[in-house]
Coordinates of C-alpha atoms in Angstrom, one line a residue:
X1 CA -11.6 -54.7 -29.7
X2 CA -14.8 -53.6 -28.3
X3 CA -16.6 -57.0 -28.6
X4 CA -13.3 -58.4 -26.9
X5 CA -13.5 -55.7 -23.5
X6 CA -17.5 -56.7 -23.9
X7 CA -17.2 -60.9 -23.3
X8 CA -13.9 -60.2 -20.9
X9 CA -16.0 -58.0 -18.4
X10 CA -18.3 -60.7 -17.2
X11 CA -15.5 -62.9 -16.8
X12 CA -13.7 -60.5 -14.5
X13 CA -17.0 -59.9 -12.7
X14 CA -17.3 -63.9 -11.9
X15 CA -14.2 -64.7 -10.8
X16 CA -15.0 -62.0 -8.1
X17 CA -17.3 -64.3 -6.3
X18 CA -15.0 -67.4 -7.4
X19 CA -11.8 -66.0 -5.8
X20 CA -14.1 -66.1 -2.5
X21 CA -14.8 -61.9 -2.2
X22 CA -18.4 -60.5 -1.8
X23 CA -18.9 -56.8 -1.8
X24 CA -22.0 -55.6 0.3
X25 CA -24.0 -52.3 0.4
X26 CA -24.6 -50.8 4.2
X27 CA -27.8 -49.3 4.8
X28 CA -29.4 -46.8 7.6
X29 CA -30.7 -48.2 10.3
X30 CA -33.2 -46.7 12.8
X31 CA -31.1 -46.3 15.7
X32 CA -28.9 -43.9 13.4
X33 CA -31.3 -41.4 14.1
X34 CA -30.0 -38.0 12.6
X35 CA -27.0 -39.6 10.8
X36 CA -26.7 -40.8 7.7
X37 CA -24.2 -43.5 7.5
X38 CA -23.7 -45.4 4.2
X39 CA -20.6 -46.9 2.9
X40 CA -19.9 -50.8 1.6
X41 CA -18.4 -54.1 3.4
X42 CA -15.9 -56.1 1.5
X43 CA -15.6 -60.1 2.6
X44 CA -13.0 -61.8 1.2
X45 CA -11.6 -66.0 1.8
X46 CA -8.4 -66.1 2.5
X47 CA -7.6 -69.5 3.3
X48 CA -9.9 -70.6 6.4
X49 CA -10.5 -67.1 7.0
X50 CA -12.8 -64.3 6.2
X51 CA -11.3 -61.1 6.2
X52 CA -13.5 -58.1 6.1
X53 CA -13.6 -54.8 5.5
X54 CA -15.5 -51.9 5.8
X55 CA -15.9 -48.2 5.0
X56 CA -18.4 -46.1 6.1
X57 CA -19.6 -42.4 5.7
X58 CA -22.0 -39.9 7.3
X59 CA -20.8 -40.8 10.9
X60 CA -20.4 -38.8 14.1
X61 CA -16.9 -37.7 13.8
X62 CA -14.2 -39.1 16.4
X63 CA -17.0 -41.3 18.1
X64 CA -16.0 -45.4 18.2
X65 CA -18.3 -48.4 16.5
X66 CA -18.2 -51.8 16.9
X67 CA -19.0 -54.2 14.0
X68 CA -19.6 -57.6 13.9
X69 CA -21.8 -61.0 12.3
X70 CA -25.1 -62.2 13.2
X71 CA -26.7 -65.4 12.9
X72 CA -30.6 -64.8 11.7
X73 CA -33.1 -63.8 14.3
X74 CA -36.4 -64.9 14.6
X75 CA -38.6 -61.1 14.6
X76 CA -38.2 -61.5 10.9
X77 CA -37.4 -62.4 7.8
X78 CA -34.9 -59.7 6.7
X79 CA -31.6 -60.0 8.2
X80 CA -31.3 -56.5 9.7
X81 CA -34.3 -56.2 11.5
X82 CA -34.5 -60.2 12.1
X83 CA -32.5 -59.4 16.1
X84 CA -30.2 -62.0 15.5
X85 CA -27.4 -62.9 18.0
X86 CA -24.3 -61.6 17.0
X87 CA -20.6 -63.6 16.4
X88 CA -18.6 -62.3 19.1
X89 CA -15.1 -63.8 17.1
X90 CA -16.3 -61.1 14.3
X91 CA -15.7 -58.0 16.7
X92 CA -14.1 -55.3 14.8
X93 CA -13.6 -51.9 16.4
X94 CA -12.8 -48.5 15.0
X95 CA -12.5 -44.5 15.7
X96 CA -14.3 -42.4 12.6
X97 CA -12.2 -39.7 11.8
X98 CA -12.9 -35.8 11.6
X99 CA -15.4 -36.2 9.2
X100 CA -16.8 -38.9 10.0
X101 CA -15.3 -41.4 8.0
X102 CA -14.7 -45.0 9.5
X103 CA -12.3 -47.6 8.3
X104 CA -12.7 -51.3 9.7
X105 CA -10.5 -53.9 8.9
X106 CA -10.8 -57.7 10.6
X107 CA -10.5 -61.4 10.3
X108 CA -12.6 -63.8 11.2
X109 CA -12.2 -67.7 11.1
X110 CA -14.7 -68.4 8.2
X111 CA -16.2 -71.8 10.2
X112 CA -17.2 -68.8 13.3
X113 CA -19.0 -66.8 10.4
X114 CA -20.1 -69.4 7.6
X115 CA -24.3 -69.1 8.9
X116 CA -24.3 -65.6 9.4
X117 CA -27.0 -63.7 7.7
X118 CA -25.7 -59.9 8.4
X119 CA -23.1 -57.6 9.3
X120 CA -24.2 -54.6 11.6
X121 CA -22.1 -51.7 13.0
X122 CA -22.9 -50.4 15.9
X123 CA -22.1 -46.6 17.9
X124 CA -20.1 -47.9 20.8
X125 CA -19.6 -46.4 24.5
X126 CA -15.9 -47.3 24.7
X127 CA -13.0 -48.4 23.1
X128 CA -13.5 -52.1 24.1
X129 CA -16.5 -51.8 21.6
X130 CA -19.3 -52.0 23.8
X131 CA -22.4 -51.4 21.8
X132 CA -24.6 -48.1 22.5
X133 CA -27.5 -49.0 20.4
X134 CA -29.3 -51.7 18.4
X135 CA -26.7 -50.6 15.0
X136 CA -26.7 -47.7 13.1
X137 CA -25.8 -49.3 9.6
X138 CA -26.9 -52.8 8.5
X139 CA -26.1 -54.9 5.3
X140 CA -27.3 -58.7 4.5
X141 CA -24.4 -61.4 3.7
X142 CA -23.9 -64.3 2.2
X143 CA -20.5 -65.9 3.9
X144 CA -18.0 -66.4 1.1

């Protein structure tokens, strides 16, 4: 039974990526200042879409963020400090709660998103999602 659970695993763990869902790890950025935000992002293909989640920790409490795609930017080779342009379709905004827990949920057309390099969130000024600051919690993605 063991040996069974042990060859079945890595099956389950590919199929992830072959049913079109990428799970990504957010890091701190340096405009996050005191904070101390981490959490994951979730991209799944549904279709021609991407829809994509995200849950993130260590947040001011009732403040809003904006999230959203970026193409690669030229002031380097790592996608979160690279000051890539950002995918304006990909906007997803949100309230943290209490604790400072936020909760994003969007979709995405996946041809708008298909050469973007990284997923940022942002502290925002408003509910429309303006953005406050260069992002507060950055991951690299690969499109799925």
């Amino acid at each position: 039974m063991k040996r069974l659970l042990v060859l079945a695993l890595p099956l389950v763990v590919a199929s992830c990526g072959a049913l079109g869902v990428q799970t990504f790890t957010l890091g701190k950025q340096p405009a996050a200042g005191d904070l101390d935000p981490a959490g994951v992002v979730t991209a799944r293909r549904s279709g021609d879409a991407v829809l994509t989640s995200a849950k993130v920790t260590g947040l001011r409490a009732n403040q809003f963020y904006v999230a959203h795609y970026h193409l690669q930017g030229t002031a380097s080779t790592d996608p979160c400090k690279s000051g890539g342009p950002p995918i304006m379709s990909s906007k997803i905004v949100g309230t943290t709660d209490g604790t400072g827990i936020l909760t994003l949920n969007g979709s995405v057309p996946r041809a708008d998103i298909a050469q973007a390099t990284y997923f940022n969130i942002h502290t925002a000024s408003d509910a429309q999602g303006t953005p406050a600051d260069p992002g507060v919690a950055c991951t690299a993605v690969t499109v799925p």
